[in-house]
Amino acid sequence: MERTKALEIVKKQLTEHRFIHTLGVEETSLALAKKYGVDQKKAETAAIFHDYAKFRPKEEMREIVRSKGLSQDLLFYGNEVLHAPVGAYLVEREVGITDEDILSAIYYHTTGNGAMTTLEKVIFLADYIEPNRQFPGVESVREMAENDLDQACLMAVKNTITFLMKQNQKIYPLTFEAYNGLLQEIKFKKEKECTG
């Protein structure tokens, strides 16, 4: 899908503030995609549509989870985790995007998963570090993203888990799987370098 058309579609779904965030995610994802060898068109499309369902009514999102075959455990972890998988579902149904790589990057952009593709990592990280984000620890993750995608994603996951724990909020299991998966990937890379 052509960029201008995609932005026109998504702008109708978002607040002005969230649209500016989306442009930041797009810009960041393109830079990361170029740096880490990811298809830039897929990164651009996933970034533009990553928050497509962010402002859908909570009950509509919950009903989609219940009735459309999405993981039912999503219903037990608060509304913040709903918009990503529901967004992937709606982007396919309403916008007509069927590319599984793009839909998966949208689906996992808030939680991550235990075996993230490079595109999923790019969108996950771009959402976390885009230029409009300002919170403790984000600058360190931005700096790490310049050199090591996996380490930067691991830092983002650790920060997210720590933040949620401090807020006494439940943590979606895939986020722990993302942490473990990233640790394992980093360990494997280091071992490979040492024996290499």
PDB file of C-alpha atoms in Angstrom:
ATOM      1  CA  MET A   1       0.000   0.000   0.000  1.00  0.00           C
ATOM      2  CA  GLU A   2       1.210   3.457  -0.875  1.00  0.00           C
ATOM      3  CA  ARG A   3       2.382   5.509   2.130  1.00  0.00           C
ATOM      4  CA  THR A   4       0.066   8.505   1.613  1.00  0.00           C
ATOM      5  CA  LYS A   5      -2.993   6.248   1.400  1.00  0.00           C
ATOM      6  CA  ALA A   6      -1.910   4.295   4.502  1.00  0.00           C
ATOM      7  CA  LEU A   7      -1.435   7.500   6.508  1.00  0.00           C
ATOM      8  CA  GLU A   8      -4.811   8.796   5.333  1.00  0.00           C
ATOM      9  CA  ILE A   9      -6.501   5.590   6.543  1.00  0.00           C
ATOM     10  CA  VAL A  10      -4.745   5.475   9.910  1.00  0.00           C
ATOM     11  CA  LYS A  11      -5.101   9.187  10.691  1.00  0.00           C
ATOM     12  CA  LYS A  12      -8.887   8.727  10.901  1.00  0.00           C
ATOM     13  CA  GLN A  13      -8.363   6.148  13.675  1.00  0.00           C
ATOM     14  CA  LEU A  14      -6.028   8.184  15.906  1.00  0.00           C
ATOM     15  CA  THR A  15      -5.839  11.335  17.978  1.00  0.00           C
ATOM     16  CA  GLU A  16      -3.460  14.027  16.728  1.00  0.00           C
ATOM     17  CA  HIS A  17      -0.994  13.132  19.504  1.00  0.00           C
ATOM     18  CA  ARG A  18      -1.067   9.427  18.571  1.00  0.00           C
ATOM     19  CA  PHE A  19      -0.694  10.259  14.874  1.00  0.00           C
ATOM     20  CA  ILE A  20       2.481  12.233  15.661  1.00  0.00           C
ATOM     21  CA  HIS A  21       3.699   9.209  17.648  1.00  0.00           C
ATOM     22  CA  THR A  22       2.933   6.998  14.642  1.00  0.00           C
ATOM     23  CA  LEU A  23       5.031   9.226  12.369  1.00  0.00           C
ATOM     24  CA  GLY A  24       7.878   8.935  14.879  1.00  0.00           C
ATOM     25  CA  VAL A  25       7.542   5.142  14.918  1.00  0.00           C
ATOM     26  CA  GLU A  26       7.567   5.112  11.122  1.00  0.00           C
ATOM     27  CA  GLU A  27      10.713   7.256  10.952  1.00  0.00           C
ATOM     28  CA  THR A  28      12.478   5.165  13.596  1.00  0.00           C
ATOM     29  CA  SER A  29      11.427   1.843  12.081  1.00  0.00           C
ATOM     30  CA  LEU A  30      12.785   2.859   8.674  1.00  0.00           C
ATOM     31  CA  ALA A  31      16.155   3.774  10.208  1.00  0.00           C
ATOM     32  CA  LEU A  32      16.280   0.494  12.164  1.00  0.00           C
ATOM     33  CA  ALA A  33      15.134  -1.528   9.144  1.00  0.00           C
ATOM     34  CA  LYS A  34      17.921  -0.058   7.022  1.00  0.00           C
ATOM     35  CA  LYS A  35      20.505  -0.645   9.750  1.00  0.00           C
ATOM     36  CA  TYR A  36      19.458  -4.253  10.469  1.00  0.00           C
ATOM     37  CA  GLY A  37      18.577  -5.449   6.958  1.00  0.00           C
ATOM     38  CA  VAL A  38      14.779  -5.559   7.201  1.00  0.00           C
ATOM     39  CA  ASP A  39      12.405  -4.935   4.289  1.00  0.00           C
ATOM     40  CA  GLN A  40      11.786  -1.196   4.578  1.00  0.00           C
ATOM     41  CA  LYS A  41       8.349  -1.249   2.945  1.00  0.00           C
ATOM     42  CA  LYS A  42       7.147  -3.870   5.441  1.00  0.00           C
ATOM     43  CA  ALA A  43       8.618  -1.868   8.320  1.00  0.00           C
ATOM     44  CA  GLU A  44       6.961   1.304   7.055  1.00  0.00           C
ATOM     45  CA  THR A  45       3.552  -0.354   6.689  1.00  0.00           C
ATOM     46  CA  ALA A  46       3.686  -2.114  10.070  1.00  0.00           C
ATOM     47  CA  ALA A  47       4.784   1.127  11.760  1.00  0.00           C
ATOM     48  CA  ILE A  48       1.994   3.167  10.187  1.00  0.00           C
ATOM     49  CA  PHE A  49      -0.682   0.664  11.236  1.00  0.00           C
ATOM     50  CA  HIS A  50       0.771  -0.472  14.585  1.00  0.00           C
ATOM     51  CA  ASP A  51      -1.734   1.538  16.671  1.00  0.00           C
ATOM     52  CA  TYR A  52      -4.687   1.198  14.280  1.00  0.00           C
ATOM     53  CA  ALA A  53      -6.999  -0.130  17.048  1.00  0.00           C
ATOM     54  CA  LYS A  54      -5.613   1.979  19.924  1.00  0.00           C
ATOM     55  CA  PHE A  55      -8.777   4.045  20.288  1.00  0.00           C
ATOM     56  CA  ARG A  56     -11.375   1.424  19.518  1.00  0.00           C
ATOM     57  CA  PRO A  57     -13.889   1.005  22.333  1.00  0.00           C
ATOM     58  CA  LYS A  58     -12.560  -1.432  24.928  1.00  0.00           C
ATOM     59  CA  GLU A  59     -15.684  -3.577  24.753  1.00  0.00           C
ATOM     60  CA  GLU A  60     -15.393  -3.836  20.956  1.00  0.00           C
ATOM     61  CA  MET A  61     -11.797  -5.029  21.329  1.00  0.00           C
ATOM     62  CA  ARG A  62     -12.769  -7.521  24.026  1.00  0.00           C
ATOM     63  CA  GLU A  63     -15.582  -8.861  21.828  1.00  0.00           C
ATOM     64  CA  ILE A  64     -13.170  -9.315  18.903  1.00  0.00           C
ATOM     65  CA  VAL A  65     -10.827 -11.278  21.177  1.00  0.00           C
ATOM     66  CA  ARG A  66     -13.740 -13.447  22.372  1.00  0.00           C
ATOM     67  CA  SER A  67     -15.326 -14.093  18.986  1.00  0.00           C
ATOM     68  CA  LYS A  68     -12.531 -14.051  16.399  1.00  0.00           C
ATOM     69  CA  GLY A  69     -10.165 -16.712  17.675  1.00  0.00           C
ATOM     70  CA  LEU A  70      -7.593 -14.477  19.331  1.00  0.00           C
ATOM     71  CA  SER A  71      -5.819 -15.736  22.433  1.00  0.00           C
ATOM     72  CA  GLN A  72      -8.418 -15.639  25.207  1.00  0.00           C
ATOM     73  CA  ASP A  73      -5.821 -14.974  27.902  1.00  0.00           C
ATOM     74  CA  LEU A  74      -5.588 -11.413  26.519  1.00  0.00           C
ATOM     75  CA  LEU A  75      -8.815 -10.707  28.385  1.00  0.00           C
ATOM     76  CA  PHE A  76      -7.105 -11.147  31.755  1.00  0.00           C
ATOM     77  CA  TYR A  77      -4.222  -8.681  31.371  1.00  0.00           C
ATOM     78  CA  GLY A  78      -5.808  -5.275  31.052  1.00  0.00           C
ATOM     79  CA  ASN A  79      -6.935  -3.286  28.069  1.00  0.00           C
ATOM     80  CA  GLU A  80      -3.473  -2.012  27.092  1.00  0.00           C
ATOM     81  CA  VAL A  81      -2.475  -5.341  25.545  1.00  0.00           C
ATOM     82  CA  LEU A  82      -5.656  -5.632  23.449  1.00  0.00           C
ATOM     83  CA  HIS A  83      -4.995  -3.003  20.786  1.00  0.00           C
ATOM     84  CA  ALA A  84      -2.029  -4.779  19.205  1.00  0.00           C
ATOM     85  CA  PRO A  85      -3.570  -8.201  18.423  1.00  0.00           C
ATOM     86  CA  VAL A  86      -6.968  -6.626  17.708  1.00  0.00           C
ATOM     87  CA  GLY A  87      -5.197  -4.098  15.494  1.00  0.00           C
ATOM     88  CA  ALA A  88      -3.568  -6.865  13.464  1.00  0.00           C
ATOM     89  CA  TYR A  89      -6.971  -8.514  13.050  1.00  0.00           C
ATOM     90  CA  LEU A  90      -8.665  -5.253  11.985  1.00  0.00           C
ATOM     91  CA  VAL A  91      -5.861  -4.169   9.650  1.00  0.00           C
ATOM     92  CA  GLU A  92      -6.315  -7.436   7.789  1.00  0.00           C
ATOM     93  CA  ARG A  93     -10.143  -7.254   7.729  1.00  0.00           C
ATOM     94  CA  GLU A  94     -10.708  -3.512   7.252  1.00  0.00           C
ATOM     95  CA  VAL A  95      -7.628  -2.387   5.346  1.00  0.00           C
ATOM     96  CA  GLY A  96      -6.948  -5.589   3.420  1.00  0.00           C
ATOM     97  CA  ILE A  97      -3.304  -6.059   4.392  1.00  0.00           C
ATOM     98  CA  THR A  98      -2.597  -9.796   4.373  1.00  0.00           C
ATOM     99  CA  ASP A  99       1.187  -9.925   4.647  1.00  0.00           C
ATOM    100  CA  GLU A 100       1.834 -12.174   7.669  1.00  0.00           C
ATOM    101  CA  ASP A 101       5.139 -10.461   8.514  1.00  0.00           C
ATOM    102  CA  ILE A 102       3.431  -7.069   8.756  1.00  0.00           C
ATOM    103  CA  LEU A 103       0.446  -8.415  10.704  1.00  0.00           C
ATOM    104  CA  SER A 104       2.723 -10.268  13.123  1.00  0.00           C
ATOM    105  CA  ALA A 105       4.802  -7.137  13.756  1.00  0.00           C
ATOM    106  CA  ILE A 106       1.590  -5.258  14.586  1.00  0.00           C
ATOM    107  CA  TYR A 107       0.299  -8.126  16.745  1.00  0.00           C
ATOM    108  CA  TYR A 108       3.433  -8.330  18.931  1.00  0.00           C
ATOM    109  CA  HIS A 109       4.476  -4.673  19.083  1.00  0.00           C
ATOM    110  CA  THR A 110       3.464  -4.248  22.739  1.00  0.00           C
ATOM    111  CA  THR A 111       4.285  -7.637  24.255  1.00  0.00           C
ATOM    112  CA  GLY A 112       7.007  -9.110  22.087  1.00  0.00           C
ATOM    113  CA  ASN A 113       7.267 -12.906  22.017  1.00  0.00           C
ATOM    114  CA  GLY A 114       9.817 -15.639  22.637  1.00  0.00           C
ATOM    115  CA  ALA A 115      11.039 -15.929  19.044  1.00  0.00           C
ATOM    116  CA  MET A 116      10.757 -12.463  17.553  1.00  0.00           C
ATOM    117  CA  THR A 117      11.573 -11.923  13.898  1.00  0.00           C
ATOM    118  CA  THR A 118      13.829  -9.019  13.037  1.00  0.00           C
ATOM    119  CA  LEU A 119      10.838  -7.061  11.694  1.00  0.00           C
ATOM    120  CA  GLU A 120       8.950  -7.671  14.951  1.00  0.00           C
ATOM    121  CA  LYS A 121      11.964  -6.414  16.893  1.00  0.00           C
ATOM    122  CA  VAL A 122      12.213  -3.313  14.701  1.00  0.00           C
ATOM    123  CA  ILE A 123       8.553  -2.353  15.256  1.00  0.00           C
ATOM    124  CA  PHE A 124       8.646  -3.247  18.971  1.00  0.00           C
ATOM    125  CA  LEU A 125      11.746  -1.118  19.473  1.00  0.00           C
ATOM    126  CA  ALA A 126      10.670   1.758  17.208  1.00  0.00           C
ATOM    127  CA  ASP A 127       7.459   2.068  19.237  1.00  0.00           C
ATOM    128  CA  TYR A 128       9.548   2.239  22.413  1.00  0.00           C
ATOM    129  CA  ILE A 129      12.275   4.689  21.300  1.00  0.00           C
ATOM    130  CA  GLU A 130      10.644   6.954  18.715  1.00  0.00           C
ATOM    131  CA  PRO A 131      11.761  10.595  19.155  1.00  0.00           C
ATOM    132  CA  ASN A 132       8.595  11.795  20.921  1.00  0.00           C
ATOM    133  CA  ARG A 133       8.993   9.303  23.770  1.00  0.00           C
ATOM    134  CA  GLN A 134      10.511  10.844  26.878  1.00  0.00           C
ATOM    135  CA  PHE A 135      10.846   8.723  30.004  1.00  0.00           C
ATOM    136  CA  PRO A 136      13.649   7.446  32.253  1.00  0.00           C
ATOM    137  CA  GLY A 137      15.861   4.949  30.452  1.00  0.00           C
ATOM    138  CA  VAL A 138      14.748   5.642  26.886  1.00  0.00           C
ATOM    139  CA  GLU A 139      17.968   7.437  25.921  1.00  0.00           C
ATOM    140  CA  SER A 140      20.100   4.429  26.917  1.00  0.00           C
ATOM    141  CA  VAL A 141      17.915   2.168  24.783  1.00  0.00           C
ATOM    142  CA  ARG A 142      18.210   4.594  21.843  1.00  0.00           C
ATOM    143  CA  GLU A 143      21.994   4.512  22.158  1.00  0.00           C
ATOM    144  CA  MET A 144      22.041   0.709  22.311  1.00  0.00           C
ATOM    145  CA  ALA A 145      19.774   0.538  19.228  1.00  0.00           C
ATOM    146  CA  GLU A 146      22.591   2.140  17.235  1.00  0.00           C
ATOM    147  CA  ASN A 147      24.779  -0.925  17.813  1.00  0.00           C
ATOM    148  CA  ASP A 148      22.768  -3.981  18.834  1.00  0.00           C
ATOM    149  CA  LEU A 149      19.088  -4.587  18.080  1.00  0.00           C
ATOM    150  CA  ASP A 150      18.750  -7.568  20.419  1.00  0.00           C
ATOM    151  CA  GLN A 151      20.394  -5.821  23.377  1.00  0.00           C
ATOM    152  CA  ALA A 152      18.221  -2.744  22.814  1.00  0.00           C
ATOM    153  CA  CYS A 153      15.069  -4.881  22.703  1.00  0.00           C
ATOM    154  CA  LEU A 154      16.180  -6.676  25.863  1.00  0.00           C
ATOM    155  CA  MET A 155      16.695  -3.343  27.624  1.00  0.00           C
ATOM    156  CA  ALA A 156      13.222  -2.207  26.537  1.00  0.00           C
ATOM    157  CA  VAL A 157      11.616  -5.441  27.770  1.00  0.00           C
ATOM    158  CA  LYS A 158      13.437  -5.232  31.112  1.00  0.00           C
ATOM    159  CA  ASN A 159      12.387  -1.606  31.551  1.00  0.00           C
ATOM    160  CA  THR A 160       8.784  -2.474  30.709  1.00  0.00           C
ATOM    161  CA  ILE A 161       8.683  -5.402  33.132  1.00  0.00           C
ATOM    162  CA  THR A 162      10.241  -3.273  35.878  1.00  0.00           C
ATOM    163  CA  PHE A 163       7.771  -0.431  35.250  1.00  0.00           C
ATOM    164  CA  LEU A 164       4.766  -2.773  35.336  1.00  0.00           C
ATOM    165  CA  MET A 165       5.999  -4.418  38.519  1.00  0.00           C
ATOM    166  CA  LYS A 166       6.413  -1.030  40.210  1.00  0.00           C
ATOM    167  CA  GLN A 167       2.836  -0.223  39.190  1.00  0.00           C
ATOM    168  CA  ASN A 168       1.589  -3.551  40.597  1.00  0.00           C
ATOM    169  CA  GLN A 169       0.208  -4.448  37.177  1.00  0.00           C
ATOM    170  CA  LYS A 170      -0.039  -7.890  35.631  1.00  0.00           C
ATOM    171  CA  ILE A 171       2.561  -8.718  33.000  1.00  0.00           C
ATOM    172  CA  TYR A 172       1.438 -10.560  29.906  1.00  0.00           C
ATOM    173  CA  PRO A 173       3.257 -13.934  29.643  1.00  0.00           C
ATOM    174  CA  LEU A 174       4.589 -13.228  26.145  1.00  0.00           C
ATOM    175  CA  THR A 175       6.586 -10.350  27.585  1.00  0.00           C
ATOM    176  CA  PHE A 176       8.430 -12.771  29.853  1.00  0.00           C
ATOM    177  CA  GLU A 177       8.884 -15.055  26.835  1.00  0.00           C
ATOM    178  CA  ALA A 178      10.357 -12.104  24.920  1.00  0.00           C
ATOM    179  CA  TYR A 179      12.799 -11.487  27.774  1.00  0.00           C
ATOM    180  CA  ASN A 180      13.860 -15.146  27.873  1.00  0.00           C
ATOM    181  CA  GLY A 181      14.042 -15.430  24.085  1.00  0.00           C
ATOM    182  CA  LEU A 182      16.187 -12.329  23.729  1.00  0.00           C
ATOM    183  CA  LEU A 183      18.512 -13.481  26.518  1.00  0.00           C
ATOM    184  CA  GLN A 184      18.902 -16.827  24.769  1.00  0.00           C
ATOM    185  CA  GLU A 185      19.590 -15.205  21.389  1.00  0.00           C
ATOM    186  CA  ILE A 186      22.218 -12.901  22.883  1.00  0.00           C
ATOM    187  CA  LYS A 187      23.858 -15.794  24.717  1.00  0.00           C
ATOM    188  CA  PHE A 188      23.887 -17.897  21.538  1.00  0.00           C
ATOM    189  CA  LYS A 189      25.457 -15.046  19.533  1.00  0.00           C
ATOM    190  CA  LYS A 190      28.179 -14.580  22.167  1.00  0.00           C
ATOM    191  CA  GLU A 191      28.944 -18.298  22.250  1.00  0.00           C
ATOM    192  CA  LYS A 192      29.099 -18.360  18.458  1.00  0.00           C
ATOM    193  CA  GLU A 193      31.504 -15.398  18.458  1.00  0.00           C
ATOM    194  CA  CYS A 194      33.740 -17.093  21.018  1.00  0.00           C
ATOM    195  CA  THR A 195      33.911 -20.370  19.090  1.00  0.00           C
ATOM    196  CA  GLY A 196      33.683 -18.661  15.713  1.00  0.00           C
TER     197      GLY A 196
END
